[in-house]
mmCIF file of C-alpha atoms in Angstrom:
data_model
loop_
_atom_site.group_PDB
_atom_site.id
_atom_site.type_symbol
_atom_site.label_atom_id
_atom_site.label_comp_id
_atom_site.label_asym_id
_atom_site.label_seq_id
_atom_site.Cartn_x
_atom_site.Cartn_y
_atom_site.Cartn_z
ATOM 1 C CA MET A 931 14.997 10.177 16.373
ATOM 2 C CA GLY A 932 16.759 6.795 16.356
ATOM 3 C CA GLY A 933 16.354 4.119 13.712
ATOM 4 C CA ASP A 934 13.980 1.996 15.815
ATOM 5 C CA ALA A 935 11.824 5.015 16.623
ATOM 6 C CA VAL A 936 11.673 5.983 12.952
ATOM 7 C CA ALA A 937 10.667 2.436 12.024
ATOM 8 C CA ARG A 938 7.904 2.466 14.655
ATOM 9 C CA ALA A 939 6.667 5.832 13.402
ATOM 10 C CA ASP A 940 6.655 4.567 9.818
ATOM 11 C CA ALA A 941 4.778 1.433 10.850
ATOM 12 C CA ARG A 942 2.128 3.465 12.668
ATOM 13 C CA ALA A 943 1.776 5.802 9.684
ATOM 14 C CA ASP A 944 0.970 2.790 7.506
ATOM 15 C CA HIS A 945 -2.275 2.316 9.426
ATOM 16 C CA PHE A 946 -5.246 4.367 8.270
ATOM 17 C CA LEU A 947 -5.702 7.386 10.579
ATOM 18 C CA GLY A 948 -2.336 6.532 12.202
ATOM 19 C CA LEU A 949 -4.419 4.392 14.553
ATOM 20 C CA ALA A 950 -2.697 4.148 17.938
ATOM 21 C CA GLY A 951 -2.418 0.586 19.220
ATOM 22 C CA ALA A 952 -2.986 -1.006 15.817
ATOM 23 C CA GLN A 953 -0.780 -3.988 15.038
ATOM 24 C CA ILE A 954 0.433 -5.362 11.733
ATOM 25 C CA VAL A 955 -1.132 -8.806 11.596
ATOM 26 C CA ALA A 956 0.439 -11.659 9.648
ATOM 27 C CA THR A 957 -2.537 -12.240 7.369
ATOM 28 C CA ASP A 958 -2.380 -14.673 4.468
ATOM 29 C CA ALA A 959 -2.116 -11.692 2.105
ATOM 30 C CA LEU A 960 0.784 -10.158 4.054
ATOM 31 C CA LEU A 961 2.698 -13.431 4.178
ATOM 32 C CA LEU A 962 2.189 -13.925 0.443
ATOM 33 C CA THR A 963 3.374 -10.359 -0.169
ATOM 34 C CA GLN A 964 6.558 -11.053 1.780
ATOM 35 C CA ASP A 965 7.247 -14.198 -0.248
ATOM 36 C CA ASN A 966 6.517 -12.482 -3.556
ATOM 37 C CA LEU A 967 8.645 -9.437 -2.760
ATOM 38 C CA ALA A 968 11.542 -11.660 -1.708
ATOM 39 C CA ASP A 969 11.376 -13.306 -5.138
ATOM 40 C CA VAL A 970 11.084 -9.959 -6.938
ATOM 41 C CA ILE A 971 14.049 -8.500 -5.044
ATOM 42 C CA ALA A 972 16.180 -11.562 -5.738
ATOM 43 C CA ALA A 973 15.356 -11.338 -9.454
ATOM 44 C CA LYS A 974 15.567 -7.513 -9.555
ATOM 45 C CA ALA A 975 12.246 -7.686 -11.316
ATOM 46 C CA MET A 976 8.839 -5.986 -11.444
ATOM 47 C CA MET A 977 5.703 -6.715 -9.425
ATOM 48 C CA CYS A 978 2.126 -5.459 -9.507
ATOM 49 C CA VAL A 979 0.042 -5.471 -6.303
ATOM 50 C CA HIS A 980 -3.578 -4.647 -7.073
ATOM 51 C CA GLY A 981 -7.032 -4.708 -5.529
ATOM 52 C CA ASP A 982 -9.820 -2.523 -4.195
ATOM 53 C CA ALA A 983 -9.115 0.398 -1.875
ATOM 54 C CA GLY A 984 -8.577 -0.234 1.825
ATOM 55 C CA LEU A 985 -7.517 -3.885 1.671
ATOM 56 C CA GLY A 986 -4.013 -3.378 3.074
ATOM 57 C CA LYS A 987 -1.945 -3.371 -0.107
ATOM 58 C CA THR A 988 0.334 -0.446 0.749
ATOM 59 C CA LEU A 989 0.635 -1.494 4.400
ATOM 60 C CA SER A 990 1.646 -5.036 3.401
ATOM 61 C CA VAL A 991 4.194 -3.817 0.864
ATOM 62 C CA ASN A 992 5.692 -1.269 3.275
ATOM 63 C CA ALA A 993 5.859 -3.713 6.185
ATOM 64 C CA SER A 994 7.431 -6.389 4.011
ATOM 65 C CA LEU A 995 10.027 -4.065 2.530
ATOM 66 C CA ARG A 996 11.031 -2.754 5.961
ATOM 67 C CA ALA A 997 12.092 -6.314 6.738
ATOM 68 C CA LEU A 998 13.387 -7.366 3.304
ATOM 69 C CA ALA A 999 15.075 -4.225 1.979
ATOM 70 C CA PRO A 1000 15.854 -1.754 4.780
ATOM 71 C CA GLY A 1001 17.421 1.403 3.443
ATOM 72 C CA MET A 1002 16.896 0.323 -0.162
ATOM 73 C CA VAL A 1003 13.343 1.551 -0.800
ATOM 74 C CA CYS A 1004 12.424 4.645 -2.807
ATOM 75 C CA ARG A 1005 8.692 5.482 -2.787
ATOM 76 C CA VAL A 1006 6.755 7.747 -5.102
ATOM 77 C CA GLN A 1007 3.025 8.347 -5.135
ATOM 78 C CA PHE A 1008 0.639 10.294 -7.335
ATOM 79 C CA ARG A 1009 -2.889 11.535 -6.640
ATOM 80 C CA ALA A 1010 -3.736 12.702 -10.146
ATOM 81 C CA ARG A 1011 -2.729 11.990 -13.727
ATOM 82 C CA PRO A 1012 1.066 12.380 -13.752
ATOM 83 C CA THR A 1013 3.350 12.858 -16.718
ATOM 84 C CA ALA A 1014 6.825 11.472 -17.302
ATOM 85 C CA ARG A 1015 8.089 14.878 -16.153
ATOM 86 C CA ASP A 1016 6.272 14.419 -12.840
ATOM 87 C CA ILE A 1017 7.888 10.998 -12.374
ATOM 88 C CA ARG A 1018 11.332 12.451 -13.085
ATOM 89 C CA HIS A 1019 10.896 15.156 -10.470
ATOM 90 C CA GLU A 1020 9.394 12.800 -7.855
ATOM 91 C CA LEU A 1021 12.270 10.360 -8.292
ATOM 92 C CA PHE A 1022 14.819 13.175 -8.159
ATOM 93 C CA ALA A 1023 13.439 14.242 -4.778
ATOM 94 C CA ALA A 1024 12.919 10.709 -3.414
ATOM 95 C CA LEU A 1025 16.461 9.668 -4.337
ATOM 96 C CA GLY A 1026 17.890 12.692 -2.536
ATOM 97 C CA ILE A 1027 19.904 13.866 -5.518
ATOM 98 C CA GLY A 1028 21.543 17.175 -4.717
ATOM 99 C CA GLY A 1029 21.410 20.342 -6.769
ATOM 100 C CA SER A 1030 18.745 21.498 -9.189
ATOM 101 C CA PRO A 1031 16.898 19.130 -11.553
ATOM 102 C CA PRO A 1032 18.232 19.305 -15.123
ATOM 103 C CA GLY A 1033 16.111 21.230 -17.581
ATOM 104 C CA LYS A 1034 16.306 18.826 -20.526
ATOM 105 C CA PRO A 1035 14.718 15.338 -20.388
ATOM 106 C CA ILE A 1036 17.783 13.566 -21.815
ATOM 107 C CA GLU A 1037 20.061 15.143 -19.211
ATOM 108 C CA PHE A 1038 17.482 14.496 -16.475
ATOM 109 C CA ASP A 1039 17.287 10.813 -17.402
ATOM 110 C CA GLN A 1040 21.058 10.532 -17.312
ATOM 111 C CA VAL A 1041 21.168 11.957 -13.780
ATOM 112 C CA LEU A 1042 18.461 9.546 -12.603
ATOM 113 C CA LYS A 1043 20.128 6.557 -14.219
ATOM 114 C CA ASP A 1044 23.460 7.472 -12.650
ATOM 115 C CA ALA A 1045 21.779 7.553 -9.236
ATOM 116 C CA LEU A 1046 19.959 4.276 -9.875
ATOM 117 C CA ALA A 1047 23.214 2.612 -10.897
ATOM 118 C CA GLU A 1048 25.009 3.464 -7.650
ATOM 119 C CA ARG A 1049 23.397 0.684 -5.596
ATOM 120 C CA PHE A 1050 20.366 -1.582 -5.605
ATOM 121 C CA ARG A 1051 17.021 0.024 -4.847
ATOM 122 C CA VAL A 1052 13.388 -1.028 -4.787
ATOM 123 C CA LEU A 1053 11.239 1.611 -6.462
ATOM 124 C CA VAL A 1054 7.652 1.581 -5.181
ATOM 125 C CA CYS A 1055 5.042 3.413 -7.248
ATOM 126 C CA ASP A 1056 1.810 3.735 -5.265
ATOM 127 C CA GLU A 1057 -1.562 4.646 -6.817
ATOM 128 C CA ALA A 1058 -0.289 3.173 -10.085
ATOM 129 C CA GLN A 1059 -3.789 3.178 -11.586
ATOM 130 C CA TRP A 1060 -3.282 6.896 -12.334
ATOM 131 C CA LEU A 1061 -0.380 6.244 -14.693
ATOM 132 C CA SER A 1062 -0.699 6.779 -18.440
ATOM 133 C CA ARG A 1063 0.923 4.780 -21.235
ATOM 134 C CA GLU A 1064 3.680 7.412 -21.384
ATOM 135 C CA CYS A 1065 4.365 6.949 -17.661
ATOM 136 C CA PHE A 1066 4.468 3.167 -17.827
ATOM 137 C CA GLU A 1067 6.844 3.412 -20.758
ATOM 138 C CA TYR A 1068 9.075 5.656 -18.687
ATOM 139 C CA TRP A 1069 9.260 3.125 -15.840
ATOM 140 C CA ARG A 1070 10.070 0.425 -18.387
ATOM 141 C CA HIS A 1071 12.766 2.662 -19.871
ATOM 142 C CA LEU A 1072 14.450 2.992 -16.467
ATOM 143 C CA TRP A 1073 14.204 -0.718 -15.677
ATOM 144 C CA ASP A 1074 15.434 -1.831 -19.125
ATOM 145 C CA ASP A 1075 18.597 0.237 -18.903
ATOM 146 C CA ARG A 1076 21.472 -2.163 -18.258
ATOM 147 C CA ARG A 1077 23.167 0.197 -15.808
ATOM 148 C CA THR A 1078 20.255 0.682 -13.414
ATOM 149 C CA ASP A 1079 20.133 -1.657 -10.430
ATOM 150 C CA ILE A 1080 16.459 -1.730 -9.466
ATOM 151 C CA ALA A 1081 13.299 -3.677 -8.794
ATOM 152 C CA ILE A 1082 9.945 -1.947 -9.337
ATOM 153 C CA VAL A 1083 6.734 -2.517 -7.382
ATOM 154 C CA PHE A 1084 3.498 -1.034 -8.703
ATOM 155 C CA VAL A 1085 0.718 -0.760 -6.112
ATOM 156 C CA GLY A 1086 -2.711 0.233 -7.304
ATOM 157 C CA GLY A 1087 -6.403 0.043 -6.608
ATOM 158 C CA GLY A 1088 -9.442 0.056 -8.808
ATOM 159 C CA ASN A 1089 -8.550 -0.790 -12.382
ATOM 160 C CA CYS A 1090 -4.775 -0.956 -11.912
ATOM 161 C CA TYR A 1091 -4.646 -4.538 -13.185
ATOM 162 C CA GLN A 1092 -6.551 -3.665 -16.360
ATOM 163 C CA VAL A 1093 -4.443 -0.545 -16.934
ATOM 164 C CA LEU A 1094 -1.166 -2.461 -16.747
ATOM 165 C CA ARG A 1095 -2.458 -5.369 -18.820
ATOM 166 C CA ARG A 1096 -3.248 -2.924 -21.627
ATOM 167 C CA GLU A 1097 0.473 -2.121 -21.864
ATOM 168 C CA PRO A 1098 2.019 -5.332 -23.245
ATOM 169 C CA MET A 1099 5.554 -3.951 -23.384
ATOM 170 C CA LEU A 1100 5.429 -3.417 -19.620
ATOM 171 C CA SER A 1101 3.047 -6.159 -18.470
ATOM 172 C CA SER A 1102 5.157 -8.794 -20.211
ATOM 173 C CA ARG A 1103 8.007 -7.751 -17.912
ATOM 174 C CA VAL A 1104 5.991 -8.038 -14.676
ATOM 175 C CA PHE A 1105 7.431 -10.975 -12.749
ATOM 176 C CA VAL A 1106 4.701 -11.325 -10.106
ATOM 177 C CA TRP A 1107 1.047 -10.257 -10.057
ATOM 178 C CA GLN A 1108 -0.740 -10.276 -6.681
ATOM 179 C CA GLU A 1109 -4.390 -9.456 -6.100
ATOM 180 C CA PHE A 1110 -5.703 -8.353 -2.693
ATOM 181 C CA ARG A 1111 -9.251 -9.334 -1.764
ATOM 182 C CA ARG A 1112 -11.543 -8.665 1.177
ATOM 183 C CA MET A 1113 -11.075 -10.791 4.281
ATOM 184 C CA SER A 1114 -13.566 -13.626 4.591
ATOM 185 C CA PRO A 1115 -15.784 -13.730 7.713
ATOM 186 C CA GLU A 1116 -13.559 -16.499 9.058
ATOM 187 C CA GLN A 1117 -10.425 -14.399 8.500
ATOM 188 C CA VAL A 1118 -12.038 -11.410 10.207
ATOM 189 C CA LEU A 1119 -12.674 -13.433 13.364
ATOM 190 C CA ARG A 1120 -9.051 -14.551 13.381
ATOM 191 C CA VAL A 1121 -7.388 -11.269 12.414
ATOM 192 C CA ILE A 1122 -9.361 -8.461 14.070
ATOM 193 C CA PRO A 1123 -8.764 -9.536 17.722
ATOM 194 C CA ALA A 1124 -5.019 -9.319 16.987
ATOM 195 C CA PHE A 1125 -5.360 -6.052 15.058
ATOM 196 C CA HIS A 1126 -6.156 -3.847 18.070
ATOM 197 C CA PRO A 1127 -6.582 -4.268 21.866
ATOM 198 C CA VAL A 1128 -10.167 -2.990 21.578
ATOM 199 C CA TRP A 1129 -11.153 -6.317 20.048
ATOM 200 C CA ALA A 1130 -8.972 -8.673 22.089
ATOM 201 C CA ASN A 1131 -11.751 -9.656 24.519
ATOM 202 C CA THR A 1132 -14.757 -8.896 22.349
ATOM 203 C CA ASP A 1133 -17.409 -11.528 21.759
ATOM 204 C CA PRO A 1134 -16.846 -13.060 18.291
ATOM 205 C CA GLU A 1135 -20.542 -12.549 17.573
ATOM 206 C CA VAL A 1136 -20.096 -8.806 18.074
ATOM 207 C CA ILE A 1137 -17.093 -8.758 15.713
ATOM 208 C CA ALA A 1138 -19.059 -10.707 13.111
ATOM 209 C CA PHE A 1139 -21.976 -8.272 13.495
ATOM 210 C CA ALA A 1140 -19.639 -5.295 13.007
ATOM 211 C CA ASP A 1141 -18.143 -6.847 9.909
ATOM 212 C CA THR A 1142 -21.513 -7.637 8.362
ATOM 213 C CA HIS A 1143 -22.838 -4.123 8.884
ATOM 214 C CA ALA A 1144 -19.756 -1.925 8.464
ATOM 215 C CA GLY A 1145 -16.406 -3.728 8.150
ATOM 216 C CA HIS A 1146 -17.086 -5.860 5.076
ATOM 217 C CA GLY A 1147 -13.647 -7.497 5.302
ATOM 218 C CA ASN A 1148 -11.943 -4.180 4.545
ATOM 219 C CA PHE A 1149 -9.010 -3.089 6.745
ATOM 220 C CA ARG A 1150 -9.613 0.622 6.204
ATOM 221 C CA SER A 1151 -13.237 0.239 7.284
ATOM 222 C CA TRP A 1152 -12.093 -1.703 10.338
ATOM 223 C CA ALA A 1153 -9.616 1.067 11.215
ATOM 224 C CA LYS A 1154 -12.489 3.564 11.261
ATOM 225 C CA ILE A 1155 -14.695 1.238 13.328
ATOM 226 C CA THR A 1156 -11.823 0.689 15.753
ATOM 227 C CA ALA A 1157 -11.036 4.391 16.172
ATOM 228 C CA HIS A 1158 -14.663 5.187 16.967
ATOM 229 C CA ALA A 1159 -15.062 2.162 19.252
ATOM 230 C CA ASP A 1160 -11.917 3.095 21.182
ATOM 231 C CA ARG A 1161 -13.291 6.610 21.791
ATOM 232 C CA ALA A 1162 -16.674 5.222 22.769
ATOM 233 C CA LEU A 1163 -15.128 2.981 25.422
ATOM 234 C CA ALA A 1164 -13.016 5.832 26.789
ATOM 235 C CA ARG A 1165 -16.001 8.154 27.045
ATOM 236 C CA SER A 1166 -18.436 5.602 28.464
ATOM 237 C CA GLY A 1167 -16.060 3.890 30.877
ATOM 238 C CA ARG A 1168 -16.971 0.489 29.462
ATOM 239 C CA ASP A 1169 -14.355 -2.215 29.169
ATOM 240 C CA ARG A 1170 -15.482 -3.973 26.004
ATOM 241 C CA VAL A 1171 -17.357 -3.410 22.770
ATOM 242 C CA ASP A 1172 -20.915 -4.687 22.586
ATOM 243 C CA ARG A 1173 -23.825 -4.063 20.234
ATOM 244 C CA GLU A 1174 -24.807 -0.885 22.028
ATOM 245 C CA VAL A 1175 -21.342 0.547 21.499
ATOM 246 C CA LEU A 1176 -21.482 -0.553 17.865
ATOM 247 C CA GLY A 1177 -24.797 1.248 17.461
ATOM 248 C CA TRP A 1178 -23.069 4.494 18.454
ATOM 249 C CA VAL A 1179 -20.176 3.703 16.111
ATOM 250 C CA PHE A 1180 -22.520 3.044 13.189
ATOM 251 C CA THR A 1181 -24.150 6.455 13.596
ATOM 252 C CA LYS A 1182 -20.702 8.041 13.211
ATOM 253 C CA LEU A 1183 -20.001 6.037 10.085
ATOM 254 C CA SER A 1184 -23.376 6.430 8.415
ATOM 255 C CA GLY A 1185 -24.365 9.907 9.558
ATOM 256 C CA ARG A 1186 -27.799 8.557 10.479
ATOM 257 C CA SER A 1187 -29.453 7.657 13.784
ATOM 258 C CA ALA A 1188 -29.225 4.054 14.929
#
């Protein structure tokens, strides 16, 4: 698979459900993310991107870094409470270091630092709200080392902001904090028609109705609405979404009759 094909596949994977036809829209939040990441990369600093689930944080960071730091990004992600040992092993794999991981922490850290000193990288830690004090201290340890050549981006939902703020040794080093919020009704009417062809010719009143009852300014919710609406149009032979189609979609989302 060529580089362009890989990039397209990565971009599609960023969308919830790998939604075919979905476009990355230059929202205010995405444009701000690009500006902030450019500053963080230039300063080789740390950034925290936080906000509720489904607002497009990871998508915005990934899309921005594909443009700003191609070939320089190393991503790690955790779904449970990791330890410093887990971070070591995830980084070892993500950095593509050959051989077997060292058995002793001191030796392991030396191997990681050697790899992180070879060239500049942006380390992205997704689901950062799961990290403990020990884990945050480990990230700080890597970044503080004078040999490592890195920027670090923490991306987290829920209480990520509060978790990082409770760690003054790390939070004092965060160069940029960015909060993601739900799209306003006005933003929804501007963004959703460009998000997917399903909505390109849809009556704005129908889009507003969908947002009020199911979308709630949340990109992940809109991806689900869009996937169901696209199937409904294909099965019914209709050419645009209306309230009747939305009624069918809402039953899929709620599990209850319209």
